[in-house]
PDB file of C-alpha atoms in Angstrom:
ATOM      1  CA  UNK A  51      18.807 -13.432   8.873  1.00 42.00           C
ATOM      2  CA  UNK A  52      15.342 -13.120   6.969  1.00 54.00           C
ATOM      3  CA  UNK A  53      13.133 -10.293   7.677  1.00 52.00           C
ATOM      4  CA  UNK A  54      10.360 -13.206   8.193  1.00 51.00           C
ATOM      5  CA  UNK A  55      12.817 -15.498  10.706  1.00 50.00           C
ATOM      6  CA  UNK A  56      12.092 -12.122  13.084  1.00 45.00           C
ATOM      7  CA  UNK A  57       8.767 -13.188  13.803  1.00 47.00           C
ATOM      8  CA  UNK A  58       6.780 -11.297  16.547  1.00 46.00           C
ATOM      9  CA  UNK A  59       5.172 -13.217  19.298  1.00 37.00           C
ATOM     10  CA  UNK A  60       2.053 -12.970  17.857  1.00 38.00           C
ATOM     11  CA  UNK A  61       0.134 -11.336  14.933  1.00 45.00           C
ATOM     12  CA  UNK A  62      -2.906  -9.609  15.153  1.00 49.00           C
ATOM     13  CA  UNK A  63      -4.563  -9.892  12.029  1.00 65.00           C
ATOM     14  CA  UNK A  64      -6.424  -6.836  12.654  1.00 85.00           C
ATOM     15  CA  UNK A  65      -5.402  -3.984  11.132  1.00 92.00           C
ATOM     16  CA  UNK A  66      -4.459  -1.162  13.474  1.00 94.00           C
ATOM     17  CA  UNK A  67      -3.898   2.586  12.029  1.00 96.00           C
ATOM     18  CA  UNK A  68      -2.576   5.377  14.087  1.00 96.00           C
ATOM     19  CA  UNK A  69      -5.193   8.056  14.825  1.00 96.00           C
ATOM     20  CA  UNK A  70      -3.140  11.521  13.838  1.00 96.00           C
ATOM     21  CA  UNK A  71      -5.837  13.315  16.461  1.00 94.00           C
ATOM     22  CA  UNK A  72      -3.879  11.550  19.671  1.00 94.00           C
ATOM     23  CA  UNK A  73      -0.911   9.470  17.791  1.00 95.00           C
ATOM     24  CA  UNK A  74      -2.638   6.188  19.370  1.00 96.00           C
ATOM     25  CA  UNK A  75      -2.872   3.550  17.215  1.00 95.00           C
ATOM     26  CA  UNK A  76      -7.078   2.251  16.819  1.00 94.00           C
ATOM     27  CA  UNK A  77      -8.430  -0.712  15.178  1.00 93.00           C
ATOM     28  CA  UNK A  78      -9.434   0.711  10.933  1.00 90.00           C
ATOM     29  CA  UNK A  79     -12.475  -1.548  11.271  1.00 83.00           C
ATOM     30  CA  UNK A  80     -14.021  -1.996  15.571  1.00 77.00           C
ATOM     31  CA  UNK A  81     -17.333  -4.063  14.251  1.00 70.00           C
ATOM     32  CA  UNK A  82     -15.703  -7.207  12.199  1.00 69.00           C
ATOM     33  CA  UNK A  83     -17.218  -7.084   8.862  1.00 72.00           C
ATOM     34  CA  UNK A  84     -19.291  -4.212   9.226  1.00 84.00           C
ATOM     35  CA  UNK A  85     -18.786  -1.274   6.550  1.00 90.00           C
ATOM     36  CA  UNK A  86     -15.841   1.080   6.836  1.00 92.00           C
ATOM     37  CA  UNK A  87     -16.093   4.235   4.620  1.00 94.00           C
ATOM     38  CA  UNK A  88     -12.446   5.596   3.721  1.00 96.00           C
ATOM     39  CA  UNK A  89     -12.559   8.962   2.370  1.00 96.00           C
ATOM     40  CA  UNK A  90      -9.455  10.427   1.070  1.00 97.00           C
ATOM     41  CA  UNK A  91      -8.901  14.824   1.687  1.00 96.00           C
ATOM     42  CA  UNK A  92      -7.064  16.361  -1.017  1.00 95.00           C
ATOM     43  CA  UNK A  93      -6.645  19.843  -1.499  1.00 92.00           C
ATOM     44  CA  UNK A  94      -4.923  19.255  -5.427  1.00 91.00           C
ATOM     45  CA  UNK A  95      -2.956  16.763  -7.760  1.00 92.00           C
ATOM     46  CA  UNK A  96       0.317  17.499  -6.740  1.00 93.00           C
ATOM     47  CA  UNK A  97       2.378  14.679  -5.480  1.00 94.00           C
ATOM     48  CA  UNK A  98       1.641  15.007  -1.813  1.00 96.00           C
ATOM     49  CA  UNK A  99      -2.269  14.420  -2.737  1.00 95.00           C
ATOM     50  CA  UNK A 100      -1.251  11.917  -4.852  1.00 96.00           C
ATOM     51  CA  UNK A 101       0.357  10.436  -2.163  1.00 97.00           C
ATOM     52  CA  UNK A 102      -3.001  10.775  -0.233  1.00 97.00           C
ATOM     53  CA  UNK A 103      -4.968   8.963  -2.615  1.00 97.00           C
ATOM     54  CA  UNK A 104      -2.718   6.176  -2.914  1.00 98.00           C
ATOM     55  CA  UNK A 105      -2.597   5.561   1.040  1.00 98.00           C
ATOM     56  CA  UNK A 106      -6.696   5.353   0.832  1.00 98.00           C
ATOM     57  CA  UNK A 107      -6.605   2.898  -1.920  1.00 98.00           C
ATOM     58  CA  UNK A 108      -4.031   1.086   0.382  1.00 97.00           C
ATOM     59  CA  UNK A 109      -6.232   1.221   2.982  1.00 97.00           C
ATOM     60  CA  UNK A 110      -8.870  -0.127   1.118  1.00 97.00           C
ATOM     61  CA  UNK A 111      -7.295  -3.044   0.068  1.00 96.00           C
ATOM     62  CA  UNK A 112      -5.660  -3.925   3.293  1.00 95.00           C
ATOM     63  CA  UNK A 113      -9.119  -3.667   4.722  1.00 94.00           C
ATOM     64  CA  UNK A 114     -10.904  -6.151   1.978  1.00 93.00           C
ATOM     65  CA  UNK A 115      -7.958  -8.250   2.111  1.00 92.00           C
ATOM     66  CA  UNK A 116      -9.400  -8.775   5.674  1.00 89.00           C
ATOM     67  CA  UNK A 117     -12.803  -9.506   4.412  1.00 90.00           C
ATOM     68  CA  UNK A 118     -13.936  -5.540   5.872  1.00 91.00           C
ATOM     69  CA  UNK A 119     -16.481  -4.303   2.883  1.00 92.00           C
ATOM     70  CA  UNK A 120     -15.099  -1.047   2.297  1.00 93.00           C
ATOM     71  CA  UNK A 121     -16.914   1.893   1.044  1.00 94.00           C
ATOM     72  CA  UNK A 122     -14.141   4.342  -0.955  1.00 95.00           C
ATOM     73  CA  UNK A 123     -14.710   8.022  -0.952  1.00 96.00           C
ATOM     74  CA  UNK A 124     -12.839  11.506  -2.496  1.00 96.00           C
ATOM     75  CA  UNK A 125     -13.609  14.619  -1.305  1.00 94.00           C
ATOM     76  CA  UNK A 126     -11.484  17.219  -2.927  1.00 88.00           C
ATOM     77  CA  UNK A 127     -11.170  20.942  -3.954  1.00 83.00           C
ATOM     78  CA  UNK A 128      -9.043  21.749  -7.393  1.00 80.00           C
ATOM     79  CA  UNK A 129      -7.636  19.492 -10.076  1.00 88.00           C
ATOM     80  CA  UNK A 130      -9.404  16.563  -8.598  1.00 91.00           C
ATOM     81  CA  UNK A 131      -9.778  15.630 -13.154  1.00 93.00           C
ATOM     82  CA  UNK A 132      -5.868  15.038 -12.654  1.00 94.00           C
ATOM     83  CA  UNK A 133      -5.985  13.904  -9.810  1.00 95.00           C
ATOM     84  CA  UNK A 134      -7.850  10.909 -10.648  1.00 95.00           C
ATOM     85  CA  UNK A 135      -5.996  10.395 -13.674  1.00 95.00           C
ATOM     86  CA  UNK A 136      -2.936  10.542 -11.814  1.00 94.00           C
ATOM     87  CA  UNK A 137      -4.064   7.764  -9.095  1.00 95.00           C
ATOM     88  CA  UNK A 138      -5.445   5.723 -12.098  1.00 96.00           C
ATOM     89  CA  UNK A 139      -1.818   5.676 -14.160  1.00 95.00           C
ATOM     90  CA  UNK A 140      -0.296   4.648  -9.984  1.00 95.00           C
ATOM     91  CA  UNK A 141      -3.295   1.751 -10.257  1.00 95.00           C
ATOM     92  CA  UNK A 142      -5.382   3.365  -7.933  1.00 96.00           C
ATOM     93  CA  UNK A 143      -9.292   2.069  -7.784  1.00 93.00           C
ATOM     94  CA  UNK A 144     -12.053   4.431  -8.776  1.00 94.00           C
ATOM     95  CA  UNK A 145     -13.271   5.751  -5.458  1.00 96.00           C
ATOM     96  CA  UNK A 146     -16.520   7.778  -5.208  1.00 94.00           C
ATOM     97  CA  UNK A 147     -17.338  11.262  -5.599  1.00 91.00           C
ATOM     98  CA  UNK A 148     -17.666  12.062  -1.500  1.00 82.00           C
ATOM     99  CA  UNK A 149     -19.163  15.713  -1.927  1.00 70.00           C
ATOM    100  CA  UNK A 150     -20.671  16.239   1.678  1.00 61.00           C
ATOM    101  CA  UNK A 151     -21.344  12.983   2.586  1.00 60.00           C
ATOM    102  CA  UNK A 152     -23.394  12.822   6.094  1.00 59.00           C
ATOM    103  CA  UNK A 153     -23.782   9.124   7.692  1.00 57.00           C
ATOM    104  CA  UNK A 154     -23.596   7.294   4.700  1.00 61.00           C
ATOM    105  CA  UNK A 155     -25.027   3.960   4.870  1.00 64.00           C
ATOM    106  CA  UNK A 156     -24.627   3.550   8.323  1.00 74.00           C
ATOM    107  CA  UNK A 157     -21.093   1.914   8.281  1.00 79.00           C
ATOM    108  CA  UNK A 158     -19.307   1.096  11.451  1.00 83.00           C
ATOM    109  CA  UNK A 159     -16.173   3.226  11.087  1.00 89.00           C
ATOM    110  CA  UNK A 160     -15.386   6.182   8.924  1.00 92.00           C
ATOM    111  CA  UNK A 161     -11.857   6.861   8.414  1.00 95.00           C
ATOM    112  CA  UNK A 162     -10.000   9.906   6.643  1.00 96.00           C
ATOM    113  CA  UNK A 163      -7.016   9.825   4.903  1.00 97.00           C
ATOM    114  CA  UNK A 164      -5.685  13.753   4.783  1.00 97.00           C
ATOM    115  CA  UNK A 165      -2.574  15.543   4.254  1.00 96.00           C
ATOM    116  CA  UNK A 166      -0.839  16.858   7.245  1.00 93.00           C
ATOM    117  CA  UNK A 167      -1.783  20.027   8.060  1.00 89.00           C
ATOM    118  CA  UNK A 168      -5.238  20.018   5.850  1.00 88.00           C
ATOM    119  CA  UNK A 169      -8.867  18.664   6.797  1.00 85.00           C
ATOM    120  CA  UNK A 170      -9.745  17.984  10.190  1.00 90.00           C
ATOM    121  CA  UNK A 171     -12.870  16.220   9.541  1.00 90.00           C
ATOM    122  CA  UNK A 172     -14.413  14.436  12.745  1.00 89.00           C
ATOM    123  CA  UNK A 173     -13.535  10.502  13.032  1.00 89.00           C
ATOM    124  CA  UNK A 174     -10.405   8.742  12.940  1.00 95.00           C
ATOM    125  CA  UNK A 175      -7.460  10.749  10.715  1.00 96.00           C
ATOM    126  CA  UNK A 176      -5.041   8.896   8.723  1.00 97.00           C
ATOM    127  CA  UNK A 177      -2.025  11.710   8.377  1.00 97.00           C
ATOM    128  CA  UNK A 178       0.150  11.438   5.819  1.00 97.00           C
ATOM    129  CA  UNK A 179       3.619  13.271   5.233  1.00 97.00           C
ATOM    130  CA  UNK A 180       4.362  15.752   2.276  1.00 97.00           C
ATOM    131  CA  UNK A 181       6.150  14.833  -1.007  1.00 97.00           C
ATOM    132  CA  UNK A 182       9.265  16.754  -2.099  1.00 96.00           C
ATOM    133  CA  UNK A 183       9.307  16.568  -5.874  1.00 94.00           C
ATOM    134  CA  UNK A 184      12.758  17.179  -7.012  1.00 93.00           C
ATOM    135  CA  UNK A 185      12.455  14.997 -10.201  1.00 88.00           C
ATOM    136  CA  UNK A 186      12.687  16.779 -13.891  1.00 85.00           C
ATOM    137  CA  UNK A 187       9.101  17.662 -15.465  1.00 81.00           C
ATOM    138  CA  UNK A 188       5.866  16.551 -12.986  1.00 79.00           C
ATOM    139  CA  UNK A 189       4.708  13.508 -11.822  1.00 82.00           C
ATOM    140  CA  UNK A 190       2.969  12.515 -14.518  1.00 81.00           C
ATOM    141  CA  UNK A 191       6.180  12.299 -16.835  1.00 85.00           C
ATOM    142  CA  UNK A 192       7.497   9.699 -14.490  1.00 88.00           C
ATOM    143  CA  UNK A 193       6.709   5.626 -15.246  1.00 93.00           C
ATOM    144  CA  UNK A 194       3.833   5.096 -13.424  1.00 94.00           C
ATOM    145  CA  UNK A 195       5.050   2.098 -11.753  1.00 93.00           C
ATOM    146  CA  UNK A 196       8.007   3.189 -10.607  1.00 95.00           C
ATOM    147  CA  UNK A 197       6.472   6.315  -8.859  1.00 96.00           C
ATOM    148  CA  UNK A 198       4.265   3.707  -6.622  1.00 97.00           C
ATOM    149  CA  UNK A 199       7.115   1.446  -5.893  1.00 97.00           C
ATOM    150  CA  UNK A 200       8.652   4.619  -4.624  1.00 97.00           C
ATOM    151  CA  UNK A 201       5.900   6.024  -2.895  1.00 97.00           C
ATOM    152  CA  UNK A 202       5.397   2.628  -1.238  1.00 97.00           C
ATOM    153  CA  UNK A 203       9.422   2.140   0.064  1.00 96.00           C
ATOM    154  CA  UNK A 204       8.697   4.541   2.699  1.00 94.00           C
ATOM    155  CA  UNK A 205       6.309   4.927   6.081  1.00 94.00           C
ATOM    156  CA  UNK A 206       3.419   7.507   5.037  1.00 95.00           C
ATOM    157  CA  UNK A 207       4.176   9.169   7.793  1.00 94.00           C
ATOM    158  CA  UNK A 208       7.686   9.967   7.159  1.00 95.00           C
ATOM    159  CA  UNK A 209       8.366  12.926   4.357  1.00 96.00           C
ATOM    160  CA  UNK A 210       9.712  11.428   1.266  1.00 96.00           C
ATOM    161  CA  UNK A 211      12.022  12.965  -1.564  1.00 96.00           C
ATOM    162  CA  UNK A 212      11.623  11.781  -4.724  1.00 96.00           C
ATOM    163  CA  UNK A 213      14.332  13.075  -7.282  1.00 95.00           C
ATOM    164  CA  UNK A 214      15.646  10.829 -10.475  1.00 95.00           C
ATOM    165  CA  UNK A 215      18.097   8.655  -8.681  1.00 96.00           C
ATOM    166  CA  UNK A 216      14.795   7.116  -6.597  1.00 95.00           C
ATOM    167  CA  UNK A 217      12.611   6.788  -9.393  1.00 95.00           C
ATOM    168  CA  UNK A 218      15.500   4.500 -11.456  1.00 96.00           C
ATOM    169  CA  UNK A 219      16.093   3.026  -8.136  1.00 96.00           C
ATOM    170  CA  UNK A 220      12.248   1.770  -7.670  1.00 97.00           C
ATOM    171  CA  UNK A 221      11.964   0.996 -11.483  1.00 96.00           C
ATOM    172  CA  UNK A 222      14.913  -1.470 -12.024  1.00 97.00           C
ATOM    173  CA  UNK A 223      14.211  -3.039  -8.544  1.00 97.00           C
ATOM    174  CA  UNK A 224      10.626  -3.492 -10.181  1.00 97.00           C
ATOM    175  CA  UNK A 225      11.743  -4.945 -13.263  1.00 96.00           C
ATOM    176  CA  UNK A 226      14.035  -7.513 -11.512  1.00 97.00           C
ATOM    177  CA  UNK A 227      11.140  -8.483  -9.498  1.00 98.00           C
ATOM    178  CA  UNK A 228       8.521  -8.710 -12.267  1.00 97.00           C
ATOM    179  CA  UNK A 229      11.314 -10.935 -14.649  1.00 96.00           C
ATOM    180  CA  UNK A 230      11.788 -13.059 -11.352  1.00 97.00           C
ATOM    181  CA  UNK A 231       8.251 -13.704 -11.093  1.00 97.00           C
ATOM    182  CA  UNK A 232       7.685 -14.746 -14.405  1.00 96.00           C
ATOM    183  CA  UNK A 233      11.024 -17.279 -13.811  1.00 96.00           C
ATOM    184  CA  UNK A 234       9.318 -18.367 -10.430  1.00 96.00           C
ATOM    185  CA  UNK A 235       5.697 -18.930 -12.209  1.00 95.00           C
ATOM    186  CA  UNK A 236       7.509 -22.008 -14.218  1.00 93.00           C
ATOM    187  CA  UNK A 237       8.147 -24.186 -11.270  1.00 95.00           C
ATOM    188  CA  UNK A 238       6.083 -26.507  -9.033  1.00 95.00           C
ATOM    189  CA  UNK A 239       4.005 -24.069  -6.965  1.00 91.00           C
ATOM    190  CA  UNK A 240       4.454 -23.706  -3.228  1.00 95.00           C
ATOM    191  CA  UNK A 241       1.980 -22.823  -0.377  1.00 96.00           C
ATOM    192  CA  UNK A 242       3.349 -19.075   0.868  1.00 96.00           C
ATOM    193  CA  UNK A 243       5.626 -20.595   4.355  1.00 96.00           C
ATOM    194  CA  UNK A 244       3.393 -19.629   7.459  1.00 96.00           C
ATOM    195  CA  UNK A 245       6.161 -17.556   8.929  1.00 96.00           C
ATOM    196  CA  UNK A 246       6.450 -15.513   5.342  1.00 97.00           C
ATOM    197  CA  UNK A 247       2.684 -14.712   5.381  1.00 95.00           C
ATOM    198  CA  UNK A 248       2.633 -14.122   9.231  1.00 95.00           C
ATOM    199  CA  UNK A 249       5.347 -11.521   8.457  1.00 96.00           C
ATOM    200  CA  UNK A 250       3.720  -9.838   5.785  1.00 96.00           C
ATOM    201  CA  UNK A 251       0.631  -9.722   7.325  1.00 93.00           C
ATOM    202  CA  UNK A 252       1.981  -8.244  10.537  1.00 94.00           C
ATOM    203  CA  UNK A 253       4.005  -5.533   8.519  1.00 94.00           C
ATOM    204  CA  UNK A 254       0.640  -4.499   6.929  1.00 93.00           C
ATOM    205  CA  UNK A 255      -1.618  -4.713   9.350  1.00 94.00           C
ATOM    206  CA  UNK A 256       1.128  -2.508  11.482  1.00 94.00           C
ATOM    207  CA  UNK A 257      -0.321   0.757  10.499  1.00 95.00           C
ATOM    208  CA  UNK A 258       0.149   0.367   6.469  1.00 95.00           C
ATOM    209  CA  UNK A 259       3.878  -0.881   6.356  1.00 96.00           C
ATOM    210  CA  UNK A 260       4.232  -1.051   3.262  1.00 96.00           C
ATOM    211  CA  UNK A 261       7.894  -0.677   3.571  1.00 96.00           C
ATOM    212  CA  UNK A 262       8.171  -3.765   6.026  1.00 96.00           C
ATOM    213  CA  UNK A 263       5.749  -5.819   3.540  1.00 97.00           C
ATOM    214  CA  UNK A 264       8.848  -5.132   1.053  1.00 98.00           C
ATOM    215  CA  UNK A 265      12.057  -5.775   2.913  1.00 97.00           C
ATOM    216  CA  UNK A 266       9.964  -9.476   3.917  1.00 98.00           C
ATOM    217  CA  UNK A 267      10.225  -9.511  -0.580  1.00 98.00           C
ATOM    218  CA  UNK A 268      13.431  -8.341  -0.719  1.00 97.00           C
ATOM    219  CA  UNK A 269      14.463 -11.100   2.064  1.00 97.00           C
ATOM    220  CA  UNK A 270      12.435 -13.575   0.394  1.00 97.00           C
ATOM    221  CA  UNK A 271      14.175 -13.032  -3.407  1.00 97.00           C
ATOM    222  CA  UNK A 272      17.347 -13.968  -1.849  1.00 95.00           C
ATOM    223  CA  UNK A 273      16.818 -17.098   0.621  1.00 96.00           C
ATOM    224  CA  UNK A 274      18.398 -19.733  -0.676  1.00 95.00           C
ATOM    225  CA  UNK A 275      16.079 -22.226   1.465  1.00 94.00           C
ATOM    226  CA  UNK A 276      13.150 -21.258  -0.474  1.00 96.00           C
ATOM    227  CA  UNK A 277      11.587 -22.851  -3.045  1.00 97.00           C
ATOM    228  CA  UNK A 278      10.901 -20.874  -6.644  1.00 97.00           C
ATOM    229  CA  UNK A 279       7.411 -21.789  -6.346  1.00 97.00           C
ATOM    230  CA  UNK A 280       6.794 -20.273  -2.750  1.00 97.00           C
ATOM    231  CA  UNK A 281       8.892 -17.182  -3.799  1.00 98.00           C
ATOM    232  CA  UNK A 282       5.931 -16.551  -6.470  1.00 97.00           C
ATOM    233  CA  UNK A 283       2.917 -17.762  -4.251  1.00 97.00           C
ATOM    234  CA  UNK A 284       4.557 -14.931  -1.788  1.00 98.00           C
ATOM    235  CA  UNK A 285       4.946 -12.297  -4.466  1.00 98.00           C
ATOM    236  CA  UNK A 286       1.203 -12.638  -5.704  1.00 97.00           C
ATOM    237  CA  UNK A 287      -0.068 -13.052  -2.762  1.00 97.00           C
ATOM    238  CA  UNK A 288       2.231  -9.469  -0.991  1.00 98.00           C
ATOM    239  CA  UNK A 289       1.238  -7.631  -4.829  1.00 97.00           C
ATOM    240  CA  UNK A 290      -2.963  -8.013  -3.754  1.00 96.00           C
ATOM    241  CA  UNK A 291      -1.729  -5.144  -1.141  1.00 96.00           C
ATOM    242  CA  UNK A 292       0.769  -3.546  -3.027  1.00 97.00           C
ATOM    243  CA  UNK A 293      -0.694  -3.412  -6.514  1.00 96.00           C
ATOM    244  CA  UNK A 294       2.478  -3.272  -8.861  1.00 97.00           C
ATOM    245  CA  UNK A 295       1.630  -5.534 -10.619  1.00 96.00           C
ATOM    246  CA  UNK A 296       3.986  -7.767 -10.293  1.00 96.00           C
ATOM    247  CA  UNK A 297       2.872 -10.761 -12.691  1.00 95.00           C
ATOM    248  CA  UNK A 298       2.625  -8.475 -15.377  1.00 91.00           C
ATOM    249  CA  UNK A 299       5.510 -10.268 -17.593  1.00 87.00           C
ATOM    250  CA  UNK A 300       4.228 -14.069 -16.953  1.00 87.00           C
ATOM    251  CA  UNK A 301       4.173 -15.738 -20.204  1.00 72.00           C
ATOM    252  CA  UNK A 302       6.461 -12.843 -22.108  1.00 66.00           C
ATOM    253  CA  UNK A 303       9.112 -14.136 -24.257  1.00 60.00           C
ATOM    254  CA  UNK A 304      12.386 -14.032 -22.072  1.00 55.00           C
TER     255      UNK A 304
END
């Protein structure tokens, strides 16, 4: 059966992130609209921090994907040069330079993205679990886009090893998906089906499940009731949150 036949009684369409200072799960934005400042912690460039900033650019996008204006901090100490570098090669956005940013500009929620085990700052604490690295050279060797496909196959809050056999894993699935899109892009278009869009949107706004948001693709790419041109409206529309890019090869020679 479909990941998206499974639908849940009812989706929220508010994005709720768990809160690492009591494990309860809060609404990322409590005034609709009003201006939520995500500020990534990192304490280095090394794949867990990495990791880090590519949650808060997740978060960020989930959030203006909901129409939340989002205000994008970093506040780090050491390599924060690679750092960025590294989250721009993964497709991360810019995000400001935090420094010691007080109240801001008055936004209604502040929310921290930090490793686990590193800043405590006060406001709501977006915890996510260390990278093991067992891959040959350092991150930045790897392709880009297959180090965010991998990053994004599992819940940030569960550890995740990434040696050789996941990176070739994430970057052929990748490839299939981005030569299927460019098949899909050649035939009538489609509306996304209601229950594939409730599903997405339930998986993302489910505390960042970005690994639910890609077993609804993975069900989609294989339903044989679905129409090429709905399989690409879903794939653009899923790739605004997961930003791989994933119309990269339309019009490329086959």
């Amino acid at each position: 059966m479909p990941a998206y036949a499974r639908r849940r009684a009812y989706a929220r369409l508010v994005l709720r992130i768990t809160d690492a200072r009591t494990g309860e799960p809060v609404d990322a934005t409590p005034a609709r609209r009003g201006l939520t400042r995500v500020q990534a912690h990192t304490r280095g460039s090394d794949p867990t921090h990495l990791r880090v900033l590519l949650v808060a650019d997740l978060l960020v996008r989930a959030l203006e994907l909901g129409g939340t204006p989002v205000w994008a901090l970093l506040t780090g100490e050491g390599r924060q040069a690679e750092l960025r570098a590294a989250g721009a090669a993964l497709g991360v956005r810019p995000f400001e330079d935090g420094g010691d940013t007080g109240a801001g500009l008055g936004e209604a929620q502040v929310l921290h993205v930090v490793d686990e085990g590193g800043a405590t700052p006060d406001g709501v604490r977006v915890a996510v679990a260390p990278v093991l690295w067992e891959a040959p050279g350092v991150p930045g060797d790897a392709d880009p886009a297959a180090l965010r496909m991998a990053l994004l196959a599992r819940p940030r809050s569960a550890p995740l090893r990434i040696g050789p056999a996941t990176l070739e894993e994430a970057g052929a699935t990748l490839d299939r998906w981005r030569r299927a899109v460019a098949d899909w892009a050649g035939r009538p278009s489609r509306p996304v089906p209601d229950p594939v869009r409730a599903d997405l949107r339930t998986a993302w706004e489910d505390d960042l499940d970005t690994a639910g948001v890609l077993g609804v693709l993975r069900a989609v790419e294989t339903d044989p009731d679905l129409a090429d041109g709905a399989r690409f409206e879903t794939y653009a529309y899923a790739d605004r949150l997961l930003g791989l890019d994933l119309t990269r090869d339309l019009g490329a020679p086959a």
